[in-house]
Structure formats: C-alpha cells, structure tokens
PDB file of C-alpha atoms in Angstrom:
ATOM      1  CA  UNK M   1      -6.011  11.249 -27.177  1.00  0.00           C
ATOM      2  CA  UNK M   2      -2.987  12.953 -25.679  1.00  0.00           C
ATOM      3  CA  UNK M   3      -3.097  13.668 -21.712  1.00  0.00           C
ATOM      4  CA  UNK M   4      -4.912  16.290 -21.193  1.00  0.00           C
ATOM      5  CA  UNK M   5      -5.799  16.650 -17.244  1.00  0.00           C
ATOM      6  CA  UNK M   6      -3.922  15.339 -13.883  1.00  0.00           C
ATOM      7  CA  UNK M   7      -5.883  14.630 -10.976  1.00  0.00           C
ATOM      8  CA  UNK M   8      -4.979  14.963  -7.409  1.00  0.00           C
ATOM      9  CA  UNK M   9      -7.371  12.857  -5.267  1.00  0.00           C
ATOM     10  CA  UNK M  10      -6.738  12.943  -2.090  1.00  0.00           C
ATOM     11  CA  UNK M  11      -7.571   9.836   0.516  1.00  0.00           C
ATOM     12  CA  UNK M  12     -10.645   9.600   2.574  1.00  0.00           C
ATOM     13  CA  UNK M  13     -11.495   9.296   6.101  1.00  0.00           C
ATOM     14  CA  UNK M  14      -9.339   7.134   8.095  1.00  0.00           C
ATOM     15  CA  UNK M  15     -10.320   5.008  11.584  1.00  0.00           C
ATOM     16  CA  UNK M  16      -8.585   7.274  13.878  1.00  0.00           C
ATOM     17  CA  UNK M  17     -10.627   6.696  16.724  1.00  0.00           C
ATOM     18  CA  UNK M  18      -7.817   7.655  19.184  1.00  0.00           C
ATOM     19  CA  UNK M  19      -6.846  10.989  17.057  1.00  0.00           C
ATOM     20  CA  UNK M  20      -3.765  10.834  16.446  1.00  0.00           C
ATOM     21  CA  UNK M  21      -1.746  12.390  13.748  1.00  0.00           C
ATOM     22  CA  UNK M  22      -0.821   9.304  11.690  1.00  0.00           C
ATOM     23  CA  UNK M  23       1.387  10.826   9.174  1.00  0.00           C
ATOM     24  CA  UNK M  24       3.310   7.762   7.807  1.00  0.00           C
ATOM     25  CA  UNK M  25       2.441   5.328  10.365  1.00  0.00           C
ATOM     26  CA  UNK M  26       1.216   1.566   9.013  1.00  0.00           C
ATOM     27  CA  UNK M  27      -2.340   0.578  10.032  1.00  0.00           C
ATOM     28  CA  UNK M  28      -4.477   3.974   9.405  1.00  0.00           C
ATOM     29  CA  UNK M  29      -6.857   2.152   6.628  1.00  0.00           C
ATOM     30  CA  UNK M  30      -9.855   4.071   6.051  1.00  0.00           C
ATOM     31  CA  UNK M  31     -12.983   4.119   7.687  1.00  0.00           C
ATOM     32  CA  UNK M  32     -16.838   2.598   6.352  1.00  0.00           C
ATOM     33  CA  UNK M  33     -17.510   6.410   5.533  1.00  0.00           C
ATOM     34  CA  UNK M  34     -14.257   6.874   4.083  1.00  0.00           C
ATOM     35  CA  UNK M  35     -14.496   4.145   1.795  1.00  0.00           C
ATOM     36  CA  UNK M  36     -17.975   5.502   0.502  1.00  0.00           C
ATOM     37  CA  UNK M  37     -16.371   8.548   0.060  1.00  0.00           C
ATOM     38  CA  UNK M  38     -13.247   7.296  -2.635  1.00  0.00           C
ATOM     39  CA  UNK M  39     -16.078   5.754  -4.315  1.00  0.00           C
ATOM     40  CA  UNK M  40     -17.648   9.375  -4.812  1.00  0.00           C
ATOM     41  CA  UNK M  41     -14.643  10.984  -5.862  1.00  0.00           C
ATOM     42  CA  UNK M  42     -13.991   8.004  -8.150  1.00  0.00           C
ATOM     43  CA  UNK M  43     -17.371   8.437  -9.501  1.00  0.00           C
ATOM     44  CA  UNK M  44     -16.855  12.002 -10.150  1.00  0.00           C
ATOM     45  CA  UNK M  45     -13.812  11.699 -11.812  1.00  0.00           C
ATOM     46  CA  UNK M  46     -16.013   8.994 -14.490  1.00  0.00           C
ATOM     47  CA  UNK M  47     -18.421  11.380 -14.580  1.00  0.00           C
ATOM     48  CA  UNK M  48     -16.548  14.186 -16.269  1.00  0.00           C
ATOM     49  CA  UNK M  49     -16.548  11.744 -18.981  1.00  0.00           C
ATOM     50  CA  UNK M  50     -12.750  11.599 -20.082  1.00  0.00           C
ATOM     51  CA  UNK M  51     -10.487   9.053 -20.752  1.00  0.00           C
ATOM     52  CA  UNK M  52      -8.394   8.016 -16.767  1.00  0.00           C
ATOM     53  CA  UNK M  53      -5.325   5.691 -18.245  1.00  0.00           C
ATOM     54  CA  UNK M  54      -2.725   6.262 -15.766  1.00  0.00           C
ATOM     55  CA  UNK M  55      -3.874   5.586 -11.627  1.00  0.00           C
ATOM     56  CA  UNK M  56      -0.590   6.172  -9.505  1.00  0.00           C
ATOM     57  CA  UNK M  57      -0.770   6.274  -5.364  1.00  0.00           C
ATOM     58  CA  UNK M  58       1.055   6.839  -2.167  1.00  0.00           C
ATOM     59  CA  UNK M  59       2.272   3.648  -1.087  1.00  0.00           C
ATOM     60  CA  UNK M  60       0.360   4.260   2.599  1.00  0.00           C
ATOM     61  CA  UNK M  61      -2.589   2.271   3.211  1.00  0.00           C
ATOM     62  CA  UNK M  62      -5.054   4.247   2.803  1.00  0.00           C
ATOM     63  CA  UNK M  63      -4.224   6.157  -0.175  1.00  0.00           C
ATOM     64  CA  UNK M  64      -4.236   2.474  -1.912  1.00  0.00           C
ATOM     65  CA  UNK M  65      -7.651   1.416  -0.417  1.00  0.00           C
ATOM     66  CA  UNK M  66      -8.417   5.099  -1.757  1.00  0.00           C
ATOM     67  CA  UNK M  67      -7.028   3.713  -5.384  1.00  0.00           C
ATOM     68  CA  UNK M  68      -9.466   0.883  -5.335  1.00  0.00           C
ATOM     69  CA  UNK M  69     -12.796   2.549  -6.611  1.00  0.00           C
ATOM     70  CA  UNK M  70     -10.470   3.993  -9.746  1.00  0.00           C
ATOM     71  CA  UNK M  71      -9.241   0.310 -10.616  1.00  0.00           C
ATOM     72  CA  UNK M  72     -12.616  -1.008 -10.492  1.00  0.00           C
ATOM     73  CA  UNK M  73     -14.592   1.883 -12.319  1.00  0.00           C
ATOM     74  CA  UNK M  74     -11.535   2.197 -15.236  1.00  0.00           C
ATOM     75  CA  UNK M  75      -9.321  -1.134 -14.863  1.00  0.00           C
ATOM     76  CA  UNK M  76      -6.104   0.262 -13.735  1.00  0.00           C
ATOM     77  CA  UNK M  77      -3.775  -1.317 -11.219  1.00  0.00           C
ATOM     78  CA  UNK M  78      -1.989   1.765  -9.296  1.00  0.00           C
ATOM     79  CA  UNK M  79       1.438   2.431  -9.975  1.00  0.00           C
ATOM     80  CA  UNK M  80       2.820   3.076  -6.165  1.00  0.00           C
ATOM     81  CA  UNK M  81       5.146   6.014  -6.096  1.00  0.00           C
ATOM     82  CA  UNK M  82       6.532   7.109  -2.680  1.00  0.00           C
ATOM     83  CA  UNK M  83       7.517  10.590  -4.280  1.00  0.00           C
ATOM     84  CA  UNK M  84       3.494  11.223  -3.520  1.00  0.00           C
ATOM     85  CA  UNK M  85       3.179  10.232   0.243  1.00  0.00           C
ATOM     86  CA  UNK M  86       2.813  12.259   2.706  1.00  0.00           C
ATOM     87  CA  UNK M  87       5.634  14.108   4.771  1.00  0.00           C
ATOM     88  CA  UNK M  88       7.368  13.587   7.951  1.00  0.00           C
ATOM     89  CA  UNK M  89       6.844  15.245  11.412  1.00  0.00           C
ATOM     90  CA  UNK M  90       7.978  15.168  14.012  1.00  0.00           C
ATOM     91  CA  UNK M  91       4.725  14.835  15.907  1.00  0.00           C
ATOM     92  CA  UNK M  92       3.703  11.600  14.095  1.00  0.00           C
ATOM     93  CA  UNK M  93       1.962   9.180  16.432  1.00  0.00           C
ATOM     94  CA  UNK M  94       0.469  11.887  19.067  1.00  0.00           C
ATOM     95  CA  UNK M  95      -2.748  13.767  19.569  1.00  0.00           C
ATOM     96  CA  UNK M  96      -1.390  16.796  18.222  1.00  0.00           C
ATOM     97  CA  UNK M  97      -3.388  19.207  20.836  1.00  0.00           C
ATOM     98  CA  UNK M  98      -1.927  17.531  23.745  1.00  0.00           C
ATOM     99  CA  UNK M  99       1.816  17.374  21.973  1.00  0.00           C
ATOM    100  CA  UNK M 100       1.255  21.728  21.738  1.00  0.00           C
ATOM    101  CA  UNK M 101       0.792  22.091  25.437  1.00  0.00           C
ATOM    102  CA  UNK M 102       4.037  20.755  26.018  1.00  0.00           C
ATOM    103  CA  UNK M 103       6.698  23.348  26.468  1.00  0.00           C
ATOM    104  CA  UNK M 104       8.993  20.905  25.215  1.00  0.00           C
ATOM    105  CA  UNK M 105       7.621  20.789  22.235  1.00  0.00           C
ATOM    106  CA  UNK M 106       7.907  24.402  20.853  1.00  0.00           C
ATOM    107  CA  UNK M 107      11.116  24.465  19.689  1.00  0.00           C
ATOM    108  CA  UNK M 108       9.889  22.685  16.917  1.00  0.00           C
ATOM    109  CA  UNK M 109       7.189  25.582  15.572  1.00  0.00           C
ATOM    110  CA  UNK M 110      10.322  27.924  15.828  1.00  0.00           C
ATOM    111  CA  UNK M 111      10.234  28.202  12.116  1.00  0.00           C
ATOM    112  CA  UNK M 112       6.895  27.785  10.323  1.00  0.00           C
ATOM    113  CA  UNK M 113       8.258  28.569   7.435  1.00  0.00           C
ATOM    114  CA  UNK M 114      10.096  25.656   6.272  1.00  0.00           C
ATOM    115  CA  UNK M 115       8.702  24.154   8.490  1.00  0.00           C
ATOM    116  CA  UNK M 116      10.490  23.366  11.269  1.00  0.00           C
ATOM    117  CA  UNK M 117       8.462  20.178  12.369  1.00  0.00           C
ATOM    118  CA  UNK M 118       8.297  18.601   9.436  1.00  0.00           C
ATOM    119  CA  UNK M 119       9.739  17.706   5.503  1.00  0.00           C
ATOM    120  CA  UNK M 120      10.649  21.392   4.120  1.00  0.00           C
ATOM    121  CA  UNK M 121       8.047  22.750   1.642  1.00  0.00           C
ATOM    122  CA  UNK M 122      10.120  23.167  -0.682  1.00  0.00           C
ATOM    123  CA  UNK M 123      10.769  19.230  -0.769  1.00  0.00           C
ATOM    124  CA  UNK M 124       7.631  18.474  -1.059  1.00  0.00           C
ATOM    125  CA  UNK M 125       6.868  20.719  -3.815  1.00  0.00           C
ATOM    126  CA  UNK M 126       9.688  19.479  -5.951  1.00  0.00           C
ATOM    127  CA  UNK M 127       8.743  15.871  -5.466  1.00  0.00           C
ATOM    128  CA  UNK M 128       5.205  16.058  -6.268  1.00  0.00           C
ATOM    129  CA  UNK M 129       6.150  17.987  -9.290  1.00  0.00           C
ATOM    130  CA  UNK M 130       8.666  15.259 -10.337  1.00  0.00           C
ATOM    131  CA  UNK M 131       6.005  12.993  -9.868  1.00  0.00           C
ATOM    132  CA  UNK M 132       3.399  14.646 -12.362  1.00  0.00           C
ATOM    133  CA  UNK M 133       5.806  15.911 -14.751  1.00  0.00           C
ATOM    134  CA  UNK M 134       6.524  11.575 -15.404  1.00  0.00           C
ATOM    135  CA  UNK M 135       3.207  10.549 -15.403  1.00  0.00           C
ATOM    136  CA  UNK M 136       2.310  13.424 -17.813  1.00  0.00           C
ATOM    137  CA  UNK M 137       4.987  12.283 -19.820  1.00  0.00           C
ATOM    138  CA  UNK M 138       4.285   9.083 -19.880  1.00  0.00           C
ATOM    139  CA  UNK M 139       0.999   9.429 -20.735  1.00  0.00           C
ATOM    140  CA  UNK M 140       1.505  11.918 -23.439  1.00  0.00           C
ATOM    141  CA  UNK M 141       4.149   9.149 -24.839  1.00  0.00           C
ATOM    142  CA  UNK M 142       1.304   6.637 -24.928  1.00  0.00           C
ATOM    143  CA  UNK M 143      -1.030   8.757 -26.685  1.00  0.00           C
ATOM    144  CA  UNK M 144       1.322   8.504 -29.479  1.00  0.00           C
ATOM    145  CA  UNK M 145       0.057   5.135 -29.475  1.00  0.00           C
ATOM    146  CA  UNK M 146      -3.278   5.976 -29.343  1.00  0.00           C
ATOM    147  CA  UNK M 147      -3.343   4.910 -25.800  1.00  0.00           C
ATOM    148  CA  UNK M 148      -3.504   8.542 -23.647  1.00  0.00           C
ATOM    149  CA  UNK M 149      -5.692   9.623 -21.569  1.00  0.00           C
ATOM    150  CA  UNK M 150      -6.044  11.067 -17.829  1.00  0.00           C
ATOM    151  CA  UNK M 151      -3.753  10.930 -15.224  1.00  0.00           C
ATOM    152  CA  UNK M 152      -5.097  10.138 -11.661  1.00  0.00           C
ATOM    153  CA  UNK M 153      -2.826  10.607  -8.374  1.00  0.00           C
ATOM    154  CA  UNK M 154      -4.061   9.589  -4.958  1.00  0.00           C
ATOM    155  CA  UNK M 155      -2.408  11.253  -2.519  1.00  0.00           C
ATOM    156  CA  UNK M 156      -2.556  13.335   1.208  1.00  0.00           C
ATOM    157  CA  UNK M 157      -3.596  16.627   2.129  1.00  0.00           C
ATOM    158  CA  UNK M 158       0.051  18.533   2.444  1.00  0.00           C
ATOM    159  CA  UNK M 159       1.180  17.029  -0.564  1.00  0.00           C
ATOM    160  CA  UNK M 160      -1.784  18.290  -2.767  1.00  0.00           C
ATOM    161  CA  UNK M 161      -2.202  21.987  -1.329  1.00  0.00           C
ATOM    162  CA  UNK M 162       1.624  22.392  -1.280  1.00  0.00           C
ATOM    163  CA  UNK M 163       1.413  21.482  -4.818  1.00  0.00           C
ATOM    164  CA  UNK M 164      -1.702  24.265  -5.118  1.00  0.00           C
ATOM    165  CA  UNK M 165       0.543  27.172  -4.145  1.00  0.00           C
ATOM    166  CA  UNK M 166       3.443  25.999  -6.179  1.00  0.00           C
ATOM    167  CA  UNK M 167       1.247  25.841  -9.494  1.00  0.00           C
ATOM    168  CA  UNK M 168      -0.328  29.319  -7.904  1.00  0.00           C
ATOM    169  CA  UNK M 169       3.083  30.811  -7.233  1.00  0.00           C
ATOM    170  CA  UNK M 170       1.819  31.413  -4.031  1.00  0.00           C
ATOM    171  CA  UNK M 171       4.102  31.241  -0.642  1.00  0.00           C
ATOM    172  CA  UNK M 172       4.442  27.717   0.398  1.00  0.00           C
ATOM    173  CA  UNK M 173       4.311  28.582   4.288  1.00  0.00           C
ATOM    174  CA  UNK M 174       0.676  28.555   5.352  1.00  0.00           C
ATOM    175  CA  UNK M 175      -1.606  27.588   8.409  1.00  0.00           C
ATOM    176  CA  UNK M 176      -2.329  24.160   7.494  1.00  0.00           C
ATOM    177  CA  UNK M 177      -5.999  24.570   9.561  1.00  0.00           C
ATOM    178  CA  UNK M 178      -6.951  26.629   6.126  1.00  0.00           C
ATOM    179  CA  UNK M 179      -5.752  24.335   3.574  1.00  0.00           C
ATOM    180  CA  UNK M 180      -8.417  23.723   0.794  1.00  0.00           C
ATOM    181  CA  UNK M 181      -8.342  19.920   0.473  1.00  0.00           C
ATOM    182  CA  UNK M 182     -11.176  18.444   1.915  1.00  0.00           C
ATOM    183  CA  UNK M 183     -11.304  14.388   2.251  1.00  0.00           C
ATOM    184  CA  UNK M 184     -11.974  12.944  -1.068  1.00  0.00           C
ATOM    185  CA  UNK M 185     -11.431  16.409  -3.249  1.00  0.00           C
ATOM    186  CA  UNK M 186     -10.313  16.252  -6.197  1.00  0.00           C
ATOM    187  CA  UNK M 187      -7.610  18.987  -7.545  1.00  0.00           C
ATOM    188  CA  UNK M 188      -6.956  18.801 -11.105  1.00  0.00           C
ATOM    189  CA  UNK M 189      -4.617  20.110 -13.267  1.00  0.00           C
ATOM    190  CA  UNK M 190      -3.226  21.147 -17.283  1.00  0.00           C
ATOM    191  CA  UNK M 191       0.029  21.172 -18.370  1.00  0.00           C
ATOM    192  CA  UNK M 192       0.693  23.530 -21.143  1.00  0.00           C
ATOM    193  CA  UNK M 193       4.424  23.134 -22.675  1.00  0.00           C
ATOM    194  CA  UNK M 194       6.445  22.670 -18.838  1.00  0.00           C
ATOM    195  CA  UNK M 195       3.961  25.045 -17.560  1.00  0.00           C
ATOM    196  CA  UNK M 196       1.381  23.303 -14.655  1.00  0.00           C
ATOM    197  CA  UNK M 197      -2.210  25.371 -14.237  1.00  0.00           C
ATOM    198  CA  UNK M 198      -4.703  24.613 -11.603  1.00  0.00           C
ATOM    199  CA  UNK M 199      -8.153  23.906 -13.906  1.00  0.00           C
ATOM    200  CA  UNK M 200     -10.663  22.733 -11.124  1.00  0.00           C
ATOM    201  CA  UNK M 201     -11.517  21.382  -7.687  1.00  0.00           C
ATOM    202  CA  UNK M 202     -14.603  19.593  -6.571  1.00  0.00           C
ATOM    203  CA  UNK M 203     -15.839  18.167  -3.280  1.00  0.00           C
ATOM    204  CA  UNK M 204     -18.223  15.004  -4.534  1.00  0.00           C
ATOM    205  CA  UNK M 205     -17.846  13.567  -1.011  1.00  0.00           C
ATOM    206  CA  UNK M 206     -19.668  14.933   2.053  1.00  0.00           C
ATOM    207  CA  UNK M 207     -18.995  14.597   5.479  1.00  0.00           C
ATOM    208  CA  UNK M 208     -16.206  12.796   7.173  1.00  0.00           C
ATOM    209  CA  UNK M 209     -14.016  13.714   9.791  1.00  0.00           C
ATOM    210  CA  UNK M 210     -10.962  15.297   8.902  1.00  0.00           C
ATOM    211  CA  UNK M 211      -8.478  13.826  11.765  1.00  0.00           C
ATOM    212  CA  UNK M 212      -4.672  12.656  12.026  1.00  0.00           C
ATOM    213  CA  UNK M 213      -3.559  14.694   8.475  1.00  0.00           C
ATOM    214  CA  UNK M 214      -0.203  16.269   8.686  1.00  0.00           C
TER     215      UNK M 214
END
C-alpha cells in the first residue's frame, strides 16, 4: 500500500484561562475538552478506514498530547519535527486585544503582508512543505516494503491554513480571524508526482474555545 493521503490535524483546545496568545511558549497543554476533542479527530481519521503508518508532531506540548489518541488507536510513537510548529510573533505571551490598543505596538501591523509581526509566510509555507514532501517520501519508500500507509501531522492553526493557500495557489496574506482550521480539523491531502492537492477537511470535534493561536 503506497501513501496515499497526508493529514494535517491540528491541536485542540488549550488551558488558556488568562488568554493569552501562547505561540511557542512551554506550559499551554490542552484542556479536559481539548483532550476529548484529539480523541475525535483521532477517531475520525480510523474511521475513514485506511492504513495511518507515519504520526509526526510539533514538538510544543500540546500538539504531542494532541499525538496521543493516534499512538494509542494505530501504535505509532510521533516523530517530533520542529519544521511543523507554529511561528513566531512578536506578541507571544500577551492578550492580544490589549497589546492592539497600544500605539506602540502598530508599527508591527505595518506590513500584513509578510507579515510584519511574525515568521514571513513564505517561511512557513516552505517548511511545512519540506516537512510533507519527507514524510511522503518516506512512506512511499516503505510501501516498497509492503509497509505504507497514511501520513498523519499534528500541527497549529497558521501552519496548516498557510499550507491551504500554498496547495490552493492562493495569496498567503490573509486575516487570520477567517482562517478555516477549526480546533481538532483535520486537512488532508494527495500528492500526485511533486504536485500537493487539497482532498478533504472535516470538523469531528465540536465546541472548544479557540484562544491564544497565532
């Protein structure tokens, strides 16, 4: 069985209590609904009924505790790859409402674009794509062995949607209040010769509170 999807989970709801965007900060683990919820997109992801070989995750603590319904449901230890985490900003560690009514603080929306706050799109793009185009390989290489299957990649919200308009050949520079990436979704993907297509996206977890992404 040769690889023939990539899945983009992203994490679930963190304890945030104090709302504040967490970006790469240590000691965001998820919540008691967030946990429920990695074991619905888990579920969903067995529930398609394919073959999941390959489980790779941010190295951030709740993108592993994310990881931990996949190992138990298919037996797979995540690979940790920090090529998937999510990116810097500059307004890591404040309530991000507060930090915009700050004149002081908008000099860094001067360029949305790139954006000026934060890891350049473009970066992003290219890393996540490095990132599935190994893991594809890799798992195409096994299935020479008999031994392919699925890829699964648990990772944030930027990370995932950037990777959406790349695959679209959409404009990276968005309002990140209308990215489609809810807690939990899963995005999933084909590769056809070095050619990535978006193939589906599913919501199997409800609720949650989407606070502290980037």
């Amino acid at each position: 069985m040769t690889a023939s999807r990539l899945h983009l989970v992203r994490h679930g709801e963190v304890h945030n209590p104090g709302r504040v965007l967490y970006g790469r900060l240590p000691g965001y683990g998820l919540s008691e609904a967030g946990r429920r919820m990695t074991w619905a997109a888990a579920e969903h992801v067995r529930d398609l009924d394919r073959a999941v070989t390959s489980l790779i995750a941010s190295p951030l603590q709740r993108t592993q505790e994310s990881a931990e319904p996949f190992t138990e449901i298919f037996g797979l230890v995540p690979v940790l790859d920090v090529r998937v985490i999510e990116p810097t900003n500059v307004f890591e560690g404040t309530q991000m409402r507060r930090s915009l009514m700050n004149p002081v603080n908008w000099w860094h929306l001067r360029r949305p674009s790139v954006p000026s706050w934060g890891e350049p799109y473009s970066s992003i793009a290219e890393r996540m794509l490095s990132a599935m185009d190994e893991a594809w390989d890799a798992s195409t290489a096994s299935a020479a062995q008999g031994e392919g299957g699925d890829v699964v990649i648990v990772s944030h919200q930027a990370p995932i949607w950037i990777t959406h308009l790349r695959v679209a050949g959409l404009p990276l520079r968005h309002d990140p209040r209308t990215r489609r990436c809810a807690l939990s979704s899963v995005t999933s993907f084909e590769r056809v010769g070095d050619v990535w297509r978006e193939v589906d996206y599913a919501e199997p977890a409800s609720g949650g509170i989407d606070l502290g992404a980037v």
